[in-house]
Amino acid sequence: MLVTARPPSVLLAGFGVTPPSDILGAVDLIAAAYGGRSTVLSVVEVPEDRSLSEGALVVRRRRTLLRKLEQLRHSERLVPEVHTSHSLEEGIRDAAQEMAAELLVLRWKSPPAVRHATDRLIVEPPCDLAVIKPGDPRPIKRVLVPARGGPHALLALRLAESIAAQNDAVLTLLHVHSADAEGARSGDDDSFFRVVRDHVTYHNVRLLQVESPSVLTALVDEAQNQDLVVMGSAARDERSSFLLGEIPETIMGKVDAMVVIVKTQEPVTAEMFGLSVETLAPLEHRSISEAVDRWFAENTFHSHEFRNLRYLVDLKERKGKTISVVLPTLNEEKTVGKILTTIKRDLVERCPLIDELIVIDSDSEDNTVEICTALGVQVFKHSEILTHYGSHAGKGEALWKSLYITRGDLVAWIDSDISGFHPKFVYGLLGPLLSESRIGFVKGFYRRPLRLGGQLLTTGGGRVTELTARPLFNLFYPELSGLVQPLAGEMAGRREVLESIPFFTGYGVETGLLIDILDRFGIGSIAQADLEFRVHRNQSLLSLSKMAFAIIQVVIKRLGDRDRIELMHELSTSMKLIHYSPTELFLEVKEIRELERPPIRTLPDYCSRFGLPEPVVSTQPA
């Protein structure tokens, strides 16, 4: 098990499919001592000759299984996480590296199916290590640390002292010496008292020195009177079957109390296992293709995972989060009323998941505004927000300004042209943000039918996605190539992420958000959620052509910014649209310019509204 927090971090791993309750209790104890949260890591192994993306459905089932565990559902410190890898050992090492884990926790005598991997991790841990034997459940009121020196003794002392302080327990420091070794005894005593003087600050400490012909017998006798024993690993003879040393493992086997054996990190010697250096290479040195496959498996969620709305509300309240949902509108009188009615009924009144529901309108000319107002939903016109910075046409402009008028810690944007709207379009996006602290931005995806004439085909929608956006991502931003529908209008993010990145004002807003979040926060902060099925108004080919042109502008601009090269002397913003039918044939010149708004966090107005420090340099928006 790897327990992680930022900072500090702890990781629990190597328990098979799901961790037993006794090991979770032990890890929760250690996480409290570390003052952070613990990551309960489950690794889905995919055969070496298969793509990691093929583990996506197993990851989803494993994730659901972990969330159902009572101790994980009701613990603030234990956070489940599922990774994919071609081997258990490799998956745990990668997780420890990515999370900058300070402590890896494994169970003593792991299940046979994982024993080989955990044994290798014990011999060569990727970070500091704690091996736990849970023992009989009991309150922790007596903690024992055998003080014998050695390279791992200080880690044992610090962990034991912290656990004792957390539980107001008596901390016993035990030093055993042999009666027939006077010289060694004197040196050991000096070392023992020096460690106590230099490193122990806890008030409730008991110093115990025992003279005995058998160190092991004395340790076992005293350990039987304790609730928890923490000790350092002993030096290991390569021919020995005791990975942690004979005395520590004997104590584990003989004592009923919980025992924790710790070991500080040591340099990995790949040759010990007949491995090449490449086998244990960090993730960033492996192919981007494999990294994307793994991301797809681990960061692809399904709305069904979060249909227990009471659970989401509980998560929201425990984490102290507020949620805003925003509908950008432009002439959506046919659909917006049903969407708002559904959200209010199911996610505000019946189950208080949503704290703020607003509409931001782009000067609709139909009855959109009147319908929203009649439903009691507050409507803002984006042209009337932050007017001293000007106003531009486009959905991206509305989304950018919605950050100023909303208050939620999490912000979800939902398109207002959806037919047959279901609440999963909202909770499917919010679920990953509430349940996974590592995720900062979520995109929706779905099957999109295409209406041709009077016939509704089950697939074929998302033409700009497949013909423009995804090919460009595969060419220039391959880390984003696993996104099913990067242009989906249904998306949600953490305010601290959204307020820190620029927004393009038009069709290219989704593309720009993904590229900028990738560059600033990494692909691991982005997730996608399967919302199953979406019916909406299909646009004409001319409209889609304008959208594609805007998206290409954004990608080229970001390529220029990233590579610090000027791809063209002047990027063209004029597009010639071809009108061709039996009765007409002409070119229409359309000006399509993707303007860019700066991170809204750089506006003094925004900082003042949210009580944030003024930006050092005030950026004037485009």
Coordinates of C-alpha atoms in Angstrom, one line a residue:
M1 CA 0.0 0.0 0.0
L2 CA 1.2 3.4 -0.8
V3 CA 0.0 6.3 1.2
T4 CA 0.3 9.7 -0.5
A5 CA -0.3 13.2 0.5
R6 CA 1.2 16.4 -0.8
P7 CA 3.1 16.7 1.5
P8 CA 3.8 14.1 3.0
S9 CA 2.8 11.0 1.1
V10 CA 2.1 7.4 1.8
L11 CA 1.2 4.6 -0.6
L12 CA -0.5 1.2 0.1
A13 CA 0.0 -1.4 -2.5
G14 CA 0.5 -5.1 -3.2
F15 CA -2.7 -6.4 -1.6
G16 CA -4.3 -8.1 -4.6
V17 CA -7.7 -7.0 -5.8
T18 CA -9.0 -5.3 -2.6
P19 CA -7.3 -4.6 0.7
P20 CA -8.5 -6.4 3.9
S21 CA -10.0 -4.2 6.6
D22 CA -7.2 -4.8 9.1
I23 CA -4.5 -3.5 6.7
L24 CA -6.7 -0.4 5.9
G25 CA -6.9 0.3 9.6
A26 CA -3.2 0.0 10.0
V27 CA -2.5 2.3 7.1
D28 CA -5.0 4.9 8.3
L29 CA -3.0 4.9 11.6
I30 CA 0.2 5.6 9.7
A31 CA -1.4 8.2 7.5
A32 CA -2.6 10.1 10.6
A33 CA 1.0 10.0 11.9
Y34 CA 2.3 11.4 8.6
G35 CA -0.3 14.1 8.8
G36 CA -1.6 13.5 5.3
R37 CA -3.7 11.2 3.1
S38 CA -2.9 7.7 1.9
T39 CA -3.3 6.4 -1.6
V40 CA -4.7 2.9 -1.6
L41 CA -3.3 1.6 -4.9
S42 CA -4.7 -1.3 -6.9
V43 CA -2.8 -2.3 -10.0
V44 CA -4.6 -3.9 -13.0
E45 CA -2.1 -6.0 -14.9
V46 CA -2.3 -6.2 -18.7
P47 CA -0.4 -8.8 -20.6
E48 CA 2.9 -7.6 -22.0
D49 CA 1.7 -8.1 -25.6
R50 CA -1.6 -6.1 -25.2
S51 CA -2.2 -2.3 -25.0
L52 CA -2.7 -0.9 -21.6
S53 CA -5.9 0.8 -22.8
E54 CA -7.5 -2.7 -22.9
G55 CA -7.6 -2.5 -19.1
A56 CA -10.1 0.4 -19.1
L57 CA -13.2 -1.7 -18.2
V58 CA -11.3 -3.7 -15.5
V59 CA -10.1 -0.4 -14.1
R60 CA -13.6 0.9 -13.9
R61 CA -14.9 -2.2 -12.1
R62 CA -11.9 -2.2 -9.7
R63 CA -12.5 1.5 -9.0
T64 CA -16.1 0.8 -8.2
L65 CA -15.2 -2.1 -5.9
L66 CA -12.8 0.0 -3.9
R67 CA -15.2 2.8 -3.4
K68 CA -17.7 0.4 -1.9
L69 CA -15.4 -0.5 0.9
E70 CA -16.8 1.0 4.1
Q71 CA -13.4 2.2 5.4
L72 CA -12.7 4.0 2.2
R73 CA -16.1 5.5 1.9
H74 CA -15.9 7.1 5.3
S75 CA -12.2 8.0 5.6
E76 CA -10.7 11.4 4.8
R77 CA -7.2 9.9 4.8
L78 CA -7.6 6.8 2.6
V79 CA -8.0 7.6 -1.2
P80 CA -8.5 4.7 -3.7
E81 CA -6.6 4.8 -7.0
V82 CA -6.3 2.3 -9.8
H83 CA -3.4 2.1 -12.2
T84 CA -2.6 -0.1 -15.1
S85 CA 0.8 -1.8 -15.9
H86 CA 2.3 -4.8 -17.6
S87 CA 3.4 -6.0 -14.1
L88 CA 2.5 -5.4 -10.5
E89 CA 6.0 -4.4 -9.5
E90 CA 6.4 -1.9 -12.4
G91 CA 2.9 -0.4 -11.6
I92 CA 3.8 0.2 -7.9
R93 CA 7.2 1.7 -8.8
D94 CA 5.7 4.0 -11.3
A95 CA 3.0 5.1 -8.8
A96 CA 5.6 5.8 -6.1
Q97 CA 7.6 7.9 -8.6
E98 CA 4.6 9.9 -9.9
M99 CA 3.2 10.6 -6.5
A100 CA 6.6 11.4 -5.0
A101 CA 5.7 8.9 -2.3
E102 CA 7.6 9.1 1.0
L103 CA 6.4 5.8 2.3
L104 CA 5.4 2.5 0.6
V105 CA 3.3 0.2 2.8
L106 CA 3.1 -3.5 2.1
R107 CA 1.5 -6.3 4.0
W108 CA 3.7 -9.0 5.5
K109 CA 3.1 -12.3 3.8
S110 CA 1.2 -10.9 0.9
P111 CA -1.2 -13.1 -1.0
P112 CA 0.6 -15.7 -3.2
A113 CA -0.5 -14.1 -6.4
V114 CA 1.4 -10.9 -5.6
R115 CA 4.2 -12.3 -3.4
H116 CA 6.9 -12.3 -6.1
A117 CA 6.4 -8.6 -6.8
T118 CA 6.2 -7.5 -3.1
D119 CA 9.3 -9.5 -2.3
R120 CA 11.3 -7.6 -4.9
L121 CA 9.9 -4.3 -3.6
I122 CA 11.0 -5.2 -0.1
V123 CA 14.5 -5.9 -1.2
E124 CA 14.8 -2.8 -3.4
P125 CA 12.0 -0.3 -2.4
P126 CA 11.3 2.8 -4.5
C127 CA 11.0 4.9 -1.4
D128 CA 11.0 4.4 2.4
L129 CA 9.2 1.2 3.2
A130 CA 6.9 -0.1 6.0
V131 CA 5.9 -3.7 6.1
I132 CA 2.8 -4.3 8.3
K133 CA 1.5 -7.3 10.2
P134 CA -1.9 -5.9 11.4
G135 CA -2.3 -8.0 14.6
D136 CA -5.3 -8.1 17.0
P137 CA -7.6 -5.0 16.8
R138 CA -7.0 -2.9 19.9
P139 CA -6.7 0.8 20.8
I140 CA -3.1 2.0 20.5
K141 CA -2.1 3.0 24.0
R142 CA 1.4 1.4 24.2
V143 CA 4.0 1.7 21.5
L144 CA 7.4 -0.1 21.6
V145 CA 10.5 0.8 19.7
P146 CA 13.5 -1.5 20.1
A147 CA 16.5 0.9 20.0
R148 CA 19.5 -1.0 18.6
G149 CA 20.9 1.5 16.1
G150 CA 21.3 0.6 12.5
P151 CA 20.5 2.4 9.2
H152 CA 16.7 2.2 9.7
A153 CA 16.4 2.9 13.4
L154 CA 15.7 6.7 13.1
L155 CA 12.8 6.1 10.7
A156 CA 11.3 3.6 13.1
L157 CA 11.7 6.1 16.0
R158 CA 10.1 9.0 14.1
L159 CA 7.2 6.9 13.0
A160 CA 6.6 5.4 16.4
E161 CA 6.8 8.8 18.1
S162 CA 4.3 10.3 15.7
I163 CA 1.8 7.5 16.2
A164 CA 2.2 7.6 19.9
A165 CA 1.6 11.4 19.9
Q166 CA -1.5 11.0 17.7
N167 CA -3.0 8.4 20.1
D168 CA -1.7 9.9 23.4
A169 CA 0.1 6.6 24.0
V170 CA 3.1 5.6 26.1
L171 CA 6.2 5.3 23.9
T172 CA 8.7 2.7 25.2
L173 CA 12.2 2.8 24.0
L174 CA 13.8 -0.6 24.6
H175 CA 17.5 -1.3 24.6
V176 CA 18.6 -4.9 25.1
H177 CA 22.2 -5.8 25.8
S178 CA 24.0 -9.0 26.7
A179 CA 25.5 -9.4 30.1
D180 CA 28.8 -10.9 28.8
A181 CA 29.7 -8.1 26.4
E182 CA 30.8 -5.2 28.6
G183 CA 32.7 -3.2 26.0
A184 CA 30.0 -3.4 23.4
R185 CA 27.4 -2.7 26.1
S186 CA 29.0 0.6 27.1
G187 CA 29.2 1.7 23.4
D188 CA 25.6 0.6 22.8
D189 CA 24.4 2.5 25.9
D190 CA 26.1 5.7 24.8
S191 CA 24.5 5.4 21.3
F192 CA 21.1 4.6 22.9
F193 CA 21.1 7.7 25.1
R194 CA 22.5 9.9 22.3
V195 CA 19.6 8.9 20.0
V196 CA 17.0 9.6 22.8
R197 CA 18.6 13.0 23.6
D198 CA 18.9 14.1 19.9
H199 CA 15.7 12.8 18.4
V200 CA 12.9 12.3 20.9
T201 CA 10.7 15.2 21.7
Y202 CA 7.5 13.4 22.8
H203 CA 6.6 13.9 26.5
N204 CA 5.3 10.5 27.4
V205 CA 8.4 8.4 27.0
R206 CA 9.5 5.3 29.0
L207 CA 13.2 4.3 28.7
L208 CA 13.7 0.6 29.3
Q209 CA 17.1 -1.1 29.4
V210 CA 17.1 -4.9 29.7
E211 CA 20.0 -7.2 30.2
S212 CA 19.4 -10.7 28.7
P213 CA 21.5 -13.5 27.2
S214 CA 19.0 -13.6 24.3
V215 CA 18.1 -10.3 22.5
L216 CA 15.2 -12.1 20.7
T217 CA 13.7 -13.5 23.9
A218 CA 13.8 -10.1 25.6
L219 CA 12.2 -8.4 22.6
V220 CA 9.4 -10.9 22.3
D221 CA 8.7 -10.8 26.0
E222 CA 8.3 -7.0 26.1
A223 CA 6.5 -6.8 22.7
Q224 CA 3.7 -9.1 24.1
N225 CA 2.8 -6.3 26.5
Q226 CA 2.4 -3.7 23.7
D227 CA -0.3 -2.6 21.2
L228 CA 2.2 -1.6 18.5
V229 CA 5.8 -2.5 17.8
V230 CA 7.8 -0.4 15.3
M231 CA 11.4 -1.4 14.5
G232 CA 13.9 -1.1 11.7
S233 CA 14.7 -3.8 9.3
A234 CA 17.8 -5.9 10.1
A235 CA 20.8 -6.4 7.7
R236 CA 20.1 -9.3 5.4
D237 CA 22.3 -12.1 4.3
E238 CA 21.7 -12.7 0.6
R239 CA 21.4 -16.4 1.4
S240 CA 18.7 -15.9 4.0
S241 CA 15.0 -16.4 3.5
F242 CA 14.3 -13.5 5.8
L243 CA 13.8 -10.4 3.7
L244 CA 13.6 -8.0 6.7
G245 CA 16.0 -9.9 9.0
E246 CA 15.5 -12.9 11.2
I247 CA 14.8 -11.0 14.5
P248 CA 12.1 -8.6 13.0
E249 CA 10.3 -11.4 11.2
T250 CA 10.4 -13.7 14.2
I251 CA 8.8 -11.0 16.3
M252 CA 6.1 -10.6 13.6
G253 CA 5.4 -14.3 13.8
K254 CA 5.3 -14.5 17.6
V255 CA 3.7 -11.3 18.8
D256 CA -0.1 -10.8 18.7
A257 CA 0.1 -7.0 18.5
M258 CA 0.5 -5.0 15.3
V259 CA 4.1 -4.9 14.1
V260 CA 5.6 -2.5 11.6
I261 CA 9.1 -3.1 10.1
V262 CA 10.5 0.0 8.4
K263 CA 13.3 0.3 5.9
T264 CA 14.8 3.4 4.3
Q265 CA 15.2 3.6 0.6
E266 CA 18.3 2.0 -0.9
P267 CA 19.7 2.4 -4.4
V268 CA 18.1 0.0 -6.8
T269 CA 20.4 -2.6 -8.2
A270 CA 18.7 -4.0 -11.2
E271 CA 21.3 -6.6 -11.8
M272 CA 20.3 -8.3 -8.5
F273 CA 17.1 -9.5 -10.3
G274 CA 18.6 -10.1 -13.8
L275 CA 16.9 -7.0 -15.1
S276 CA 18.1 -4.4 -17.5
V277 CA 18.1 -0.8 -16.5
E278 CA 15.4 -0.2 -19.1
T279 CA 13.0 -2.5 -17.3
L280 CA 12.9 -0.1 -14.3
A281 CA 13.2 3.1 -16.3
P282 CA 11.0 6.0 -15.2
L283 CA 7.7 6.4 -16.9
E284 CA 8.8 9.5 -18.9
H285 CA 11.5 7.4 -20.6
R286 CA 8.9 5.0 -22.0
S287 CA 7.0 5.6 -25.2
I288 CA 4.3 8.2 -25.3
S289 CA 2.0 5.6 -26.9
E290 CA 2.2 3.4 -23.8
A291 CA 1.7 6.4 -21.5
V292 CA -1.5 7.4 -23.4
D293 CA -2.7 3.8 -23.3
R294 CA -2.3 3.8 -19.6
W295 CA -3.9 7.3 -19.2
F296 CA -6.9 6.0 -21.2
A297 CA -7.4 3.0 -18.9
E298 CA -6.9 4.9 -15.6
N299 CA -8.5 8.3 -16.4
T300 CA -11.6 7.2 -18.3
F301 CA -14.7 7.1 -16.1
H302 CA -18.3 6.2 -16.7
S303 CA -21.3 8.3 -15.4
H304 CA -22.7 5.1 -13.9
E305 CA -19.9 5.1 -11.3
F306 CA -21.4 8.2 -9.8
R307 CA -25.1 7.6 -10.0
N308 CA -25.3 7.4 -6.2
L309 CA -26.0 11.1 -5.7
R310 CA -26.1 10.9 -2.0
Y311 CA -22.6 9.6 -2.0
L312 CA -21.5 12.5 -4.2
V313 CA -23.2 15.0 -1.9
D314 CA -21.5 13.4 1.1
L315 CA -18.1 13.7 -0.7
K316 CA -18.8 17.3 -1.5
E317 CA -19.7 18.2 2.1
R318 CA -16.8 16.2 3.6
K319 CA -14.3 18.0 1.3
G320 CA -16.0 21.4 1.8
K321 CA -16.5 22.0 -1.9
T322 CA -19.2 24.1 -3.6
I323 CA -20.4 23.5 -7.2
S324 CA -21.5 25.8 -9.9
V325 CA -23.2 24.7 -13.1
V326 CA -23.3 27.1 -16.1
L327 CA -25.3 26.8 -19.3
P328 CA -24.0 29.0 -22.2
T329 CA -26.9 29.8 -24.5
L330 CA -27.6 31.3 -27.9
N331 CA -31.1 30.9 -29.2
E332 CA -31.8 27.6 -27.5
E333 CA -35.5 28.0 -26.7
K334 CA -36.3 24.4 -27.8
T335 CA -34.1 22.6 -25.3
V336 CA -32.9 24.9 -22.5
G337 CA -36.1 24.7 -20.5
K338 CA -36.1 20.9 -20.2
I339 CA -32.4 20.9 -19.2
L340 CA -32.8 23.5 -16.5
T341 CA -36.0 21.8 -15.1
T342 CA -34.1 18.5 -14.9
I343 CA -31.1 19.9 -13.2
K344 CA -33.2 21.9 -10.6
R345 CA -35.4 18.9 -9.8
D346 CA -32.8 16.2 -9.6
L347 CA -29.6 17.9 -8.6
V348 CA -30.8 20.9 -6.5
E349 CA -34.1 20.1 -4.9
R350 CA -34.2 16.3 -4.6
C351 CA -30.5 16.0 -3.9
P352 CA -28.5 19.1 -3.1
L353 CA -25.4 18.4 -5.3
I354 CA -25.5 21.8 -7.1
D355 CA -25.0 25.0 -5.2
E356 CA -25.3 27.5 -8.0
L357 CA -27.1 27.2 -11.4
I358 CA -26.8 30.0 -13.9
V359 CA -27.3 30.8 -17.6
I360 CA -24.8 33.0 -19.5
D361 CA -26.4 34.2 -22.7
S362 CA -24.8 35.5 -25.8
D363 CA -27.6 37.9 -26.9
S364 CA -30.2 35.3 -27.9
E365 CA -32.9 36.7 -30.2
D366 CA -35.6 34.0 -29.4
N367 CA -37.3 33.2 -26.1
T368 CA -34.3 31.6 -24.4
V369 CA -33.8 34.3 -21.7
E370 CA -37.6 34.5 -20.9
I371 CA -37.8 30.7 -20.5
C372 CA -34.8 30.6 -18.1
T373 CA -36.0 33.6 -16.1
A374 CA -39.5 32.0 -15.8
L375 CA -37.9 28.9 -14.2
G376 CA -36.2 31.0 -11.6
V377 CA -32.7 30.7 -13.0
Q378 CA -30.5 33.7 -13.0
V379 CA -29.4 34.8 -16.5
F380 CA -26.3 36.9 -17.3
K381 CA -25.5 38.4 -20.7
H382 CA -21.8 38.0 -21.3
S383 CA -21.6 41.3 -23.2
E384 CA -22.6 43.0 -19.9
I385 CA -19.9 41.4 -17.8
L386 CA -16.5 43.1 -17.3
T387 CA -17.5 45.6 -19.9
H388 CA -14.4 47.8 -19.4
Y389 CA -12.4 45.0 -20.9
G390 CA -14.6 44.9 -24.0
S391 CA -16.6 42.0 -25.3
H392 CA -16.2 39.5 -28.1
A393 CA -18.6 37.1 -29.8
G394 CA -18.1 33.5 -29.1
K395 CA -18.7 30.7 -26.6
G396 CA -15.2 30.9 -25.2
E397 CA -15.8 34.5 -24.2
A398 CA -18.9 33.4 -22.3
L399 CA -17.1 30.6 -20.5
W400 CA -14.3 32.9 -19.5
K401 CA -16.6 35.5 -18.1
S402 CA -18.7 32.9 -16.3
L403 CA -15.7 32.3 -14.0
Y404 CA -16.2 35.9 -12.8
I405 CA -19.9 35.6 -11.9
T406 CA -19.8 32.1 -10.4
R407 CA -18.6 31.2 -6.9
G408 CA -18.2 27.4 -6.9
D409 CA -14.9 25.6 -6.2
L410 CA -15.9 23.3 -9.1
V411 CA -17.4 24.7 -12.3
A412 CA -19.3 22.6 -14.8
W413 CA -20.3 23.8 -18.3
I414 CA -23.2 22.1 -20.0
D415 CA -24.3 22.8 -23.6
S416 CA -27.9 23.9 -23.8
D417 CA -28.8 22.2 -27.1
I418 CA -29.1 18.7 -25.8
S419 CA -32.3 16.7 -26.5
G420 CA -33.4 14.1 -24.0
F421 CA -31.1 15.5 -21.3
H422 CA -30.2 13.3 -18.3
P423 CA -28.7 14.4 -14.9
K424 CA -25.7 12.1 -15.7
F425 CA -24.4 14.9 -18.0
V426 CA -23.7 16.8 -14.8
Y427 CA -22.8 14.2 -12.1
G428 CA -20.8 12.2 -14.6
L429 CA -18.4 15.2 -14.9
L430 CA -18.4 16.1 -11.3
G431 CA -17.8 12.6 -9.9
P432 CA -14.1 12.3 -11.0
L433 CA -13.4 15.8 -9.5
L434 CA -15.0 14.9 -6.2
S435 CA -13.5 11.4 -5.8
E436 CA -10.0 12.0 -7.3
S437 CA -8.0 14.9 -5.9
R438 CA -5.4 14.5 -8.6
I439 CA -7.9 15.4 -11.4
G440 CA -8.4 19.0 -12.3
F441 CA -10.4 18.9 -15.5
V442 CA -12.9 16.5 -17.0
K443 CA -14.3 16.2 -20.5
G444 CA -17.4 14.4 -21.4
F445 CA -17.8 12.0 -24.3
Y446 CA -20.7 10.1 -25.8
R447 CA -22.1 8.4 -28.9
R448 CA -23.3 11.1 -31.2
P449 CA -26.0 10.2 -33.8
L450 CA -26.1 12.1 -37.1
R451 CA -29.4 13.2 -38.6
L452 CA -29.5 12.9 -42.4
G453 CA -32.8 14.0 -43.8
G454 CA -35.5 12.5 -41.6
Q455 CA -33.3 9.5 -40.5
L456 CA -31.3 9.4 -37.3
L457 CA -28.1 7.4 -37.7
T458 CA -26.6 5.9 -34.5
T459 CA -23.1 7.2 -35.3
G460 CA -21.5 9.8 -37.5
G461 CA -21.6 12.9 -35.3
G462 CA -18.5 14.7 -34.3
R463 CA -17.1 15.2 -37.8
V464 CA -14.8 18.1 -36.8
T465 CA -13.5 16.0 -33.9
E466 CA -12.5 13.0 -36.1
L467 CA -11.4 15.0 -39.2
T468 CA -9.6 17.9 -37.6
A469 CA -9.1 17.9 -33.8
R470 CA -8.0 14.3 -33.1
P471 CA -5.6 14.2 -36.1
L472 CA -4.0 17.4 -35.0
F473 CA -3.6 16.1 -31.4
N474 CA -2.1 12.9 -32.7
L475 CA 0.4 14.8 -34.7
F476 CA 1.4 17.6 -32.4
Y477 CA 0.1 16.8 -28.9
P478 CA 0.0 13.0 -28.8
E479 CA -0.5 13.0 -25.0
L480 CA -4.1 14.2 -25.8
S481 CA -4.7 11.5 -28.4
G482 CA -6.6 9.3 -26.0
L483 CA -9.5 11.9 -25.6
V484 CA -12.6 10.5 -27.3
Q485 CA -14.2 13.8 -27.9
P486 CA -11.9 16.7 -27.1
L487 CA -14.5 19.2 -28.5
A488 CA -17.3 18.1 -26.3
G489 CA -19.1 21.1 -24.7
E490 CA -19.7 19.2 -21.5
M491 CA -16.7 19.7 -19.2
A492 CA -15.9 20.6 -15.6
G493 CA -12.9 21.7 -13.7
R494 CA -11.5 23.0 -10.4
R495 CA -11.5 26.8 -10.1
E496 CA -7.8 26.9 -9.3
V497 CA -7.1 25.2 -12.6
L498 CA -9.6 27.2 -14.8
E499 CA -8.7 30.6 -13.4
S500 CA -5.0 30.1 -14.1
I501 CA -5.2 29.4 -17.9
P502 CA -6.1 31.6 -20.9
F503 CA -9.3 31.2 -22.9
F504 CA -9.8 31.5 -26.6
T505 CA -13.0 33.4 -27.4
G506 CA -14.5 31.3 -30.1
Y507 CA -14.7 27.7 -31.5
G508 CA -11.2 27.0 -30.4
V509 CA -11.9 27.3 -26.6
E510 CA -12.0 23.6 -25.9
T511 CA -8.8 22.9 -27.9
G512 CA -7.0 25.7 -26.1
L513 CA -8.1 24.6 -22.7
L514 CA -6.8 21.1 -23.2
I515 CA -3.4 22.2 -24.6
D516 CA -2.8 24.7 -21.9
I517 CA -3.9 22.4 -19.0
L518 CA -1.7 19.7 -20.5
D519 CA 1.3 22.1 -20.6
R520 CA 0.8 23.5 -17.1
F521 CA -0.7 20.6 -15.1
G522 CA 0.2 17.4 -17.1
I523 CA -2.0 14.8 -18.7
G524 CA -2.6 13.1 -15.3
S525 CA -4.8 16.1 -14.3
I526 CA -7.2 15.5 -17.2
A527 CA -9.9 12.9 -17.2
Q528 CA -12.8 12.0 -19.4
A529 CA -16.3 10.6 -18.5
D530 CA -18.6 8.4 -20.7
L531 CA -22.0 10.1 -20.7
E532 CA -23.3 7.4 -23.1
F533 CA -25.6 9.1 -25.6
R534 CA -26.2 12.7 -26.8
V535 CA -28.7 14.0 -29.3
H536 CA -28.3 17.6 -30.4
R537 CA -28.7 19.8 -33.4
N538 CA -26.3 18.9 -36.2
Q539 CA -24.6 21.8 -37.9
S540 CA -24.2 22.4 -41.6
L541 CA -21.0 21.5 -43.3
L542 CA -20.2 25.2 -43.8
S543 CA -20.5 25.8 -40.0
L544 CA -18.3 22.8 -39.3
S545 CA -15.7 24.1 -41.7
K546 CA -15.5 27.4 -39.8
M547 CA -15.1 25.5 -36.6
A548 CA -12.3 23.5 -38.0
F549 CA -10.5 26.6 -39.3
A550 CA -10.7 28.1 -35.8
I551 CA -9.3 25.0 -34.2
I552 CA -6.4 24.8 -36.6
Q553 CA -5.6 28.5 -35.7
V554 CA -5.4 27.6 -32.0
V555 CA -3.1 24.6 -32.6
I556 CA -0.8 26.5 -34.8
K557 CA -0.6 29.4 -32.4
R558 CA 0.2 27.1 -29.5
L559 CA 2.8 25.3 -31.5
G560 CA 4.4 28.7 -32.2
D561 CA 4.3 29.6 -28.5
R562 CA 5.7 26.3 -27.4
D563 CA 8.5 26.0 -29.9
R564 CA 9.2 29.7 -29.9
I565 CA 9.1 29.7 -33.7
E566 CA 7.0 31.8 -36.1
L567 CA 5.2 29.2 -38.3
M568 CA 4.0 31.9 -40.7
H569 CA 4.8 35.5 -41.2
E570 CA 1.2 36.3 -40.5
L571 CA -1.5 33.8 -39.6
S572 CA -4.4 34.1 -42.0
T573 CA -7.8 34.8 -40.4
S574 CA -9.8 34.9 -43.6
M575 CA -11.5 31.7 -44.8
K576 CA -13.1 31.3 -48.2
L577 CA -16.3 29.2 -47.9
I578 CA -17.5 27.6 -51.1
H579 CA -21.2 27.8 -51.8
Y580 CA -22.1 25.2 -54.5
S581 CA -25.5 24.0 -55.6
P582 CA -27.5 23.6 -58.8
T583 CA -28.5 27.3 -58.5
E584 CA -25.4 29.0 -57.1
L585 CA -21.6 28.8 -57.2
F586 CA -19.6 31.5 -55.4
L587 CA -17.0 32.1 -52.7
E588 CA -17.8 33.8 -49.4
V589 CA -15.0 35.3 -47.5
K590 CA -15.4 34.9 -43.7
E591 CA -13.2 36.5 -41.1
I592 CA -12.5 34.0 -38.3
R593 CA -10.1 35.2 -35.7
E594 CA -9.5 33.3 -32.4
L595 CA -8.8 36.0 -29.9
E596 CA -7.3 35.0 -26.6
R597 CA -8.3 36.1 -23.1
P598 CA -5.6 35.9 -20.4
P599 CA -6.0 33.8 -17.2
I600 CA -8.8 35.5 -15.4
R601 CA -6.7 35.2 -12.2
T602 CA -4.6 38.0 -13.6
L603 CA -7.4 40.6 -13.6
P604 CA -7.5 42.9 -10.6
D605 CA -11.3 42.8 -10.7
Y606 CA -11.4 39.0 -10.3
C607 CA -8.8 39.1 -7.5
S608 CA -10.8 41.7 -5.6
R609 CA -14.1 39.8 -6.0
F610 CA -12.6 36.6 -4.6
G611 CA -10.4 38.2 -2.0
L612 CA -7.2 37.2 -3.8
P613 CA -3.8 39.0 -3.7
E614 CA -3.5 41.5 -6.5
P615 CA -1.6 40.2 -9.5
V616 CA 2.0 41.5 -9.7
V617 CA 1.5 42.6 -13.3
S618 CA -2.0 43.5 -14.5
T619 CA -2.7 41.9 -17.9
Q620 CA -5.0 43.8 -20.2
P621 CA -7.3 41.3 -21.9
A622 CA -7.5 41.1 -25.7

